[in-house]
Amino acid sequence: MFRKKSSNLKVFCQLAAFMMLIGFNIHYYTQTAVALTIDGKEEMIRSHANTVGELLEEKEIDIEPQDNLKPSANTKIKNDMEVSLNKAKTVDIVVDGETKKVKSIKATVEEVLKEADIPVNKHDRIFPDKETEIQEGMIISVKKSTPLTIKNGGEKNKVWSHTKTVEYLLKEQEIKLSSLDKVKPSLEEIVENNMVVSVIRVEQKEKIVEEKTDFSVITKKDSSLEKGKEKIAQEGEKGMVKKKFLVTYENGKELNKELQNTETIKEAIDKIVHVGTKESKKTPSQGNIKSSNEFYVNATAYSANCNGCSGITATGINLISNPNVKVIAVDPSIIPLGTKVWVEGYGYATAADTGGAIKGNRIDIFMPSKSQANNYGVKKVKIRIL
């Protein structure tokens, strides 16, 4: 009895094992064979899934909108089908300190930047370089370049820079400054697009100049000469001085000149003129001062800067230093030098000068400016001897 039961149990076990084997074979051979490639790694799998989406769900593979799945998720599974999935990678793009997180299936840094609509030019700094393959969690750094114009002295150049201030811009461009140079805008100024930076080159140089100096005219009374006569006792000679200037230049152009010192090389020699004081014994001719101290003369005008004028009168008055002095030029044989007079339309004056063209009843009136002298013309005026 015991043997019979043992035999039946054995048969049952064998039958159960056979049925399981048949069931396994049915399960296995009714599955669809699929070649699944994920991010370049291929795997052969068998599945009872009806669609590609169910297949991925069965493999516990999540799909995101940025992923590249071929064929699409609702495609029905077929035997020996090839399914490829390229998972989008998360990348941080940092542009001038501002971070943008993106997901992309693009292969290189250049492609990701283009997809993210981040324009770059050849002057921008990109790290890692544009050909680098994208990895999950990668950080792409973009440092944008700034277009600027640098005026360095007289030279003008368009440059691109990645610096923040004018000071670092000049260092980046290897532009060195001297202690006198000027920079506009200031070195601390923040760099902006299309900014114009001017470097003004300042130089200081010593300049030596030799100049002639005028001589003085000294008049001396001479009792041996008739009144109104003059005699040159000593010719004047101009002197010479050496002046040292400190000249400042900006971009090669003279800005200002500062006198440092003056050295006399040659002293000027004064011109000495003897003026006669001896009373003439001859009787004045017609037109000379007679019993009346009033008479008419033809009057013209002159200035200290007239052609051929030295600015010093025959009696030594410096008309340049004394532009408001009242002086007339006379014929000393008619009106002696030093005579005080009143001239109609001019006022009180001194006969203190002579002239080659001043002969007879004619006088030349001194005016402060050349234009006033030119405007005076020729007039007939009354003169009174005081």
Coordinates of C-alpha atoms in Angstrom, one line a residue:
M1 CA 0.0 0.0 0.0
F2 CA 2.8 2.3 0.8
R3 CA 4.6 1.6 -2.3
K4 CA 1.6 2.3 -4.5
K5 CA 1.2 5.8 -3.0
S6 CA 4.9 6.6 -3.4
S7 CA 4.7 5.6 -7.1
N8 CA 1.7 7.8 -7.7
L9 CA 3.4 10.8 -6.1
K10 CA 6.4 10.3 -8.3
V11 CA 4.3 10.2 -11.4
F12 CA 2.5 13.4 -10.3
C13 CA 5.7 15.3 -9.8
Q14 CA 7.0 14.3 -13.1
L15 CA 3.8 15.3 -14.8
A16 CA 3.9 18.7 -13.0
A17 CA 7.5 19.3 -14.1
F18 CA 6.6 18.5 -17.7
M19 CA 3.6 20.9 -17.6
M20 CA 5.9 23.6 -16.2
L21 CA 8.4 23.1 -19.0
I22 CA 5.7 23.2 -21.6
G23 CA 4.3 26.4 -20.0
F24 CA 7.8 28.0 -19.9
N25 CA 8.4 27.2 -23.5
I26 CA 5.1 28.6 -24.5
H27 CA 5.8 31.8 -22.5
Y28 CA 9.3 32.1 -24.0
Y29 CA 8.5 31.4 -27.6
T30 CA 5.4 33.6 -27.6
Q31 CA 7.6 36.7 -26.6
T32 CA 8.7 39.2 -29.3
A33 CA 12.5 39.6 -29.8
V34 CA 13.6 43.3 -29.7
A35 CA 17.0 45.0 -30.1
L36 CA 16.9 47.8 -27.6
T37 CA 19.7 50.4 -27.8
I38 CA 19.9 53.0 -25.0
D39 CA 22.5 55.8 -25.4
G40 CA 24.5 53.6 -27.8
K41 CA 24.4 50.4 -25.7
E42 CA 22.5 47.6 -27.4
E43 CA 20.6 44.8 -25.6
M44 CA 18.6 42.0 -27.0
I45 CA 15.3 41.4 -25.0
R46 CA 12.1 39.4 -25.4
S47 CA 8.8 40.8 -24.3
H48 CA 5.1 40.3 -24.4
A49 CA 4.6 44.1 -24.6
N50 CA 2.3 45.4 -27.3
T51 CA 4.0 48.8 -27.9
V52 CA 7.3 50.4 -27.6
G53 CA 6.0 52.5 -24.6
E54 CA 4.9 49.3 -22.8
L55 CA 8.3 47.7 -23.5
L56 CA 10.1 50.7 -21.9
E57 CA 7.7 50.7 -19.0
E58 CA 8.3 47.0 -18.5
K59 CA 12.0 47.7 -18.4
E60 CA 11.3 50.6 -15.9
I61 CA 12.8 53.2 -18.3
D62 CA 11.2 56.7 -17.9
I63 CA 10.8 58.8 -21.1
E64 CA 11.1 62.6 -21.0
P65 CA 9.9 65.0 -23.7
Q66 CA 13.5 65.9 -24.6
D67 CA 14.5 62.2 -25.1
N68 CA 14.9 60.9 -28.7
L69 CA 12.9 57.6 -29.1
K70 CA 12.7 55.7 -32.4
P71 CA 10.2 54.5 -33.2
S72 CA 7.6 56.4 -31.2
A73 CA 6.2 55.1 -27.9
N74 CA 2.8 54.1 -29.5
T75 CA 4.4 51.9 -32.2
K76 CA 3.4 48.3 -32.0
I77 CA 6.1 45.8 -31.2
K78 CA 7.3 43.4 -34.0
N79 CA 9.7 40.6 -33.9
D80 CA 13.3 41.6 -34.4
M81 CA 12.4 45.2 -34.1
E82 CA 15.1 47.8 -33.4
V83 CA 14.3 50.4 -30.7
S84 CA 16.7 53.2 -29.9
L85 CA 16.5 55.6 -27.1
N86 CA 18.9 58.6 -26.6
K87 CA 18.3 60.0 -23.2
A88 CA 18.5 63.8 -22.9
K89 CA 21.4 65.0 -20.6
T90 CA 21.0 67.7 -18.0
V91 CA 23.5 70.6 -18.6
D92 CA 24.1 73.9 -16.8
I93 CA 25.0 76.8 -19.1
V94 CA 26.6 79.7 -17.3
V95 CA 26.7 82.9 -19.3
D96 CA 28.6 85.8 -17.6
G97 CA 27.6 84.4 -14.2
E98 CA 24.0 83.7 -15.0
T99 CA 23.0 80.0 -15.0
K100 CA 20.5 78.3 -17.4
K101 CA 19.7 74.6 -16.9
V102 CA 18.8 72.7 -20.1
K103 CA 18.1 69.1 -21.2
S104 CA 19.4 68.2 -24.6
I105 CA 20.1 65.2 -26.7
K106 CA 22.7 67.1 -28.7
A107 CA 26.1 65.6 -28.9
T108 CA 28.5 68.6 -28.6
V109 CA 28.8 71.8 -26.7
E110 CA 28.4 73.8 -29.9
E111 CA 25.1 72.1 -30.7
V112 CA 23.7 72.5 -27.2
L113 CA 24.4 76.3 -27.2
K114 CA 22.8 76.6 -30.6
E115 CA 19.7 74.7 -29.4
A116 CA 19.5 76.8 -26.3
D117 CA 19.5 80.0 -28.5
I118 CA 22.7 81.3 -27.0
P119 CA 24.7 83.2 -29.7
V120 CA 28.5 83.2 -29.5
N121 CA 31.1 84.7 -31.7
K122 CA 34.8 84.0 -32.2
H123 CA 35.8 86.4 -29.5
D124 CA 33.7 84.8 -26.8
R125 CA 35.4 82.3 -24.3
I126 CA 33.7 78.9 -24.1
F127 CA 34.7 76.1 -21.7
P128 CA 34.9 73.3 -22.4
D129 CA 35.5 74.0 -26.2
K130 CA 32.8 73.7 -28.7
E131 CA 33.7 70.2 -30.0
T132 CA 33.5 68.6 -26.5
E133 CA 31.0 65.7 -26.2
I134 CA 28.1 66.4 -23.8
Q135 CA 28.0 64.5 -20.5
E136 CA 25.3 64.3 -17.9
G137 CA 25.7 67.1 -15.3
M138 CA 28.2 69.1 -17.4
I139 CA 28.7 72.8 -16.8
I140 CA 29.3 74.9 -19.9
S141 CA 30.8 78.4 -19.2
V142 CA 30.4 81.2 -21.7
K143 CA 32.2 84.5 -21.1
K144 CA 30.8 87.1 -23.6
S145 CA 33.2 89.5 -25.2
T146 CA 32.5 93.3 -25.3
P147 CA 33.2 95.4 -28.4
L148 CA 35.2 98.6 -27.7
T149 CA 37.3 101.3 -29.3
I150 CA 40.6 102.2 -27.9
K151 CA 42.3 105.5 -28.9
N152 CA 45.9 105.1 -27.8
G153 CA 47.7 108.4 -28.5
G154 CA 47.0 109.0 -32.1
E155 CA 46.2 105.4 -32.9
K156 CA 42.6 104.1 -33.0
N157 CA 41.7 100.4 -32.8
K158 CA 38.5 98.2 -32.4
V159 CA 39.0 95.5 -29.8
W160 CA 37.0 92.8 -28.0
S161 CA 37.4 92.3 -24.3
H162 CA 36.3 90.0 -21.4
T163 CA 37.3 92.4 -18.6
K164 CA 35.1 94.4 -16.2
T165 CA 37.0 97.7 -15.8
V166 CA 39.0 100.1 -18.0
E167 CA 42.1 99.3 -15.9
Y168 CA 42.0 95.6 -16.7
L169 CA 41.1 96.3 -20.3
L170 CA 44.3 98.2 -20.7
K171 CA 46.3 95.5 -19.0
E172 CA 44.6 92.9 -21.2
Q173 CA 45.6 94.9 -24.3
E174 CA 49.1 95.3 -22.9
I175 CA 48.8 99.1 -23.0
K176 CA 51.2 100.6 -20.4
L177 CA 50.8 104.0 -18.9
S178 CA 53.3 106.6 -17.7
S179 CA 52.8 108.6 -14.6
L180 CA 51.7 111.6 -16.7
D181 CA 49.3 109.9 -19.1
K182 CA 45.6 110.5 -18.8
V183 CA 42.8 107.9 -19.4
K184 CA 39.1 108.7 -20.2
P185 CA 36.9 107.4 -18.8
S186 CA 38.7 106.6 -15.5
L187 CA 40.4 103.4 -14.8
E188 CA 37.7 102.4 -12.3
E189 CA 34.9 102.8 -14.9
I190 CA 32.9 99.6 -15.8
V191 CA 33.4 98.5 -19.4
E192 CA 30.3 98.7 -21.6
N193 CA 29.4 97.7 -25.1
N194 CA 30.8 100.1 -27.8
M195 CA 32.6 102.2 -25.1
V196 CA 35.4 104.5 -26.4
V197 CA 38.5 104.5 -24.2
S198 CA 41.0 107.3 -24.8
V199 CA 44.6 107.1 -23.6
I200 CA 46.1 110.6 -23.8
R201 CA 49.9 110.4 -23.9
V202 CA 51.4 113.2 -21.9
E203 CA 55.1 114.2 -22.3
Q204 CA 57.2 116.9 -20.7
K205 CA 60.4 118.1 -22.4
E206 CA 62.9 120.9 -21.7
K207 CA 63.2 123.5 -24.5
I208 CA 66.0 126.0 -24.8
V209 CA 65.3 129.2 -26.7
E210 CA 67.6 132.1 -27.4
E211 CA 66.0 135.5 -27.8
K212 CA 67.2 139.0 -28.6
T213 CA 66.4 141.8 -26.1
D214 CA 65.7 145.4 -27.1
F215 CA 68.1 148.2 -26.0
S216 CA 67.0 151.3 -24.2
V217 CA 67.2 154.8 -25.7
I218 CA 68.7 157.3 -23.2
T219 CA 68.5 161.0 -24.0
K220 CA 70.9 163.5 -22.5
K221 CA 70.7 167.3 -22.7
D222 CA 73.6 168.8 -24.6
S223 CA 74.2 172.6 -24.2
S224 CA 76.7 172.5 -27.1
L225 CA 73.9 171.6 -29.5
E226 CA 71.3 174.0 -30.7
K227 CA 67.9 173.5 -29.2
G228 CA 65.9 171.0 -31.2
K229 CA 69.0 169.3 -32.6
E230 CA 69.9 165.7 -31.8
K231 CA 73.1 163.7 -32.0
I232 CA 73.6 160.0 -31.5
A233 CA 76.5 159.6 -29.1
Q234 CA 76.3 155.8 -28.9
E235 CA 74.5 153.3 -31.1
G236 CA 72.4 150.7 -29.4
E237 CA 72.9 147.0 -29.6
K238 CA 70.4 144.3 -28.8
G239 CA 71.2 141.8 -26.1
M240 CA 70.7 138.1 -26.0
V241 CA 69.1 135.8 -23.3
K242 CA 68.7 132.1 -23.1
K243 CA 65.3 130.9 -21.8
K244 CA 64.6 127.4 -20.5
F245 CA 61.0 126.2 -20.8
L246 CA 59.2 123.1 -19.6
V247 CA 56.9 122.1 -22.5
T248 CA 54.0 119.8 -22.0
Y249 CA 52.7 117.8 -25.0
E250 CA 49.4 115.8 -25.3
N251 CA 49.5 113.1 -28.0
G252 CA 52.4 114.9 -29.6
K253 CA 50.8 118.4 -29.6
E254 CA 52.1 121.2 -27.5
L255 CA 49.7 122.0 -24.7
N256 CA 51.5 124.6 -22.6
K257 CA 55.0 126.1 -22.1
E258 CA 56.2 127.1 -18.6
L259 CA 59.3 129.4 -18.2
Q260 CA 61.8 127.8 -15.8
N261 CA 64.6 130.3 -15.9
T262 CA 66.3 133.0 -17.9
E263 CA 70.1 133.4 -18.4
T264 CA 71.6 136.5 -19.9
I265 CA 74.1 135.7 -22.7
K266 CA 74.8 139.2 -23.8
E267 CA 73.8 142.5 -22.2
A268 CA 72.1 145.0 -24.4
I269 CA 73.9 148.3 -25.1
D270 CA 71.8 151.4 -24.6
K271 CA 71.4 153.9 -27.4
I272 CA 72.5 157.4 -26.2
V273 CA 71.1 160.5 -27.9
H274 CA 72.2 164.0 -27.1
V275 CA 69.4 166.6 -27.3
G276 CA 70.5 170.2 -27.8
T277 CA 69.5 172.9 -25.3
K278 CA 71.4 175.8 -26.8
E279 CA 69.1 178.7 -27.8
S280 CA 69.3 179.5 -31.5
K281 CA 70.1 183.1 -32.4
K282 CA 68.4 183.0 -35.8
T283 CA 65.1 184.6 -36.5
P284 CA 62.4 182.0 -37.0
S285 CA 61.2 181.8 -40.6
Q286 CA 57.5 182.2 -41.6
G287 CA 55.5 179.5 -40.0
N288 CA 57.8 179.4 -36.9
I289 CA 56.5 180.5 -33.5
K290 CA 56.3 184.2 -33.6
S291 CA 54.5 186.6 -31.3
S292 CA 51.4 184.5 -31.4
N293 CA 51.3 181.2 -29.6
E294 CA 48.5 179.8 -31.7
F295 CA 48.6 178.7 -35.3
Y296 CA 47.3 176.0 -37.7
V297 CA 49.1 172.8 -38.7
N298 CA 48.4 169.8 -40.8
A299 CA 48.0 166.8 -38.5
T300 CA 48.4 163.0 -39.1
A301 CA 48.5 160.2 -36.6
Y302 CA 50.8 157.3 -35.8
S303 CA 51.1 154.4 -33.2
A304 CA 53.9 152.6 -31.4
N305 CA 53.5 149.6 -33.8
C306 CA 53.7 151.5 -37.1
N307 CA 56.1 150.3 -39.8
G308 CA 59.6 151.4 -39.0
C309 CA 58.7 152.5 -35.4
S310 CA 60.8 151.4 -32.4
G311 CA 58.1 152.3 -29.9
I312 CA 60.6 154.7 -28.2
T313 CA 60.3 158.4 -28.9
A314 CA 63.2 160.7 -29.7
T315 CA 63.2 161.9 -26.1
G316 CA 63.1 158.3 -24.7
I317 CA 59.4 157.8 -23.9
N318 CA 58.4 154.1 -24.2
L319 CA 55.1 154.3 -26.1
I320 CA 54.5 150.6 -25.8
S321 CA 54.6 150.7 -22.0
N322 CA 52.7 154.0 -21.9
P323 CA 49.9 153.6 -24.5
N324 CA 47.8 156.5 -23.0
V325 CA 50.5 159.1 -23.0
K326 CA 49.8 162.3 -25.0
V327 CA 52.7 162.9 -27.4
I328 CA 53.1 164.6 -30.8
A329 CA 56.0 164.4 -33.3
V330 CA 57.2 167.8 -34.5
D331 CA 59.8 169.5 -36.6
P332 CA 62.1 170.7 -33.8
S333 CA 62.9 173.8 -35.9
I334 CA 59.3 174.8 -35.6
I335 CA 58.3 173.4 -32.2
P336 CA 61.2 172.5 -29.9
L337 CA 61.2 169.1 -28.3
G338 CA 59.9 169.2 -24.8
T339 CA 57.4 171.9 -25.6
K340 CA 54.0 171.6 -23.9
V341 CA 51.1 172.2 -26.3
W342 CA 47.4 172.0 -26.7
V343 CA 46.1 170.4 -29.9
E344 CA 42.5 170.9 -31.2
G345 CA 40.6 167.7 -30.9
Y346 CA 43.5 165.9 -29.1
G347 CA 44.1 167.9 -25.9
Y348 CA 47.2 168.7 -23.9
A349 CA 50.4 166.9 -25.1
T350 CA 54.2 167.1 -25.2
A351 CA 56.3 167.6 -28.3
A352 CA 58.5 164.5 -27.6
D353 CA 59.1 162.8 -30.9
T354 CA 60.3 163.6 -34.4
G355 CA 59.9 161.9 -37.8
G356 CA 61.5 162.0 -41.2
A357 CA 58.3 163.2 -42.9
I358 CA 57.4 165.8 -40.2
K359 CA 58.7 169.0 -41.6
G360 CA 57.5 172.6 -41.3
N361 CA 53.9 173.3 -40.0
R362 CA 53.0 169.6 -39.6
I363 CA 52.6 167.3 -36.6
D364 CA 52.0 163.6 -36.0
I365 CA 49.7 162.7 -33.2
F366 CA 50.4 159.5 -31.2
M367 CA 47.4 157.1 -30.9
P368 CA 47.1 154.1 -28.6
S369 CA 46.3 151.7 -31.5
K370 CA 47.1 151.3 -35.1
S371 CA 43.5 151.3 -36.1
Q372 CA 42.9 154.6 -34.4
A373 CA 45.9 156.1 -36.1
N374 CA 44.7 154.8 -39.5
N375 CA 41.2 156.2 -39.0
Y376 CA 42.5 159.7 -38.1
G377 CA 43.5 160.6 -41.6
V378 CA 44.8 164.1 -42.3
K379 CA 43.3 167.1 -40.6
K380 CA 44.0 170.9 -40.2
V381 CA 44.0 171.7 -36.6
K382 CA 44.8 174.6 -34.3
I383 CA 47.8 174.2 -32.0
R384 CA 48.6 176.4 -28.9
I385 CA 52.0 176.6 -27.4
L386 CA 51.7 176.6 -23.6

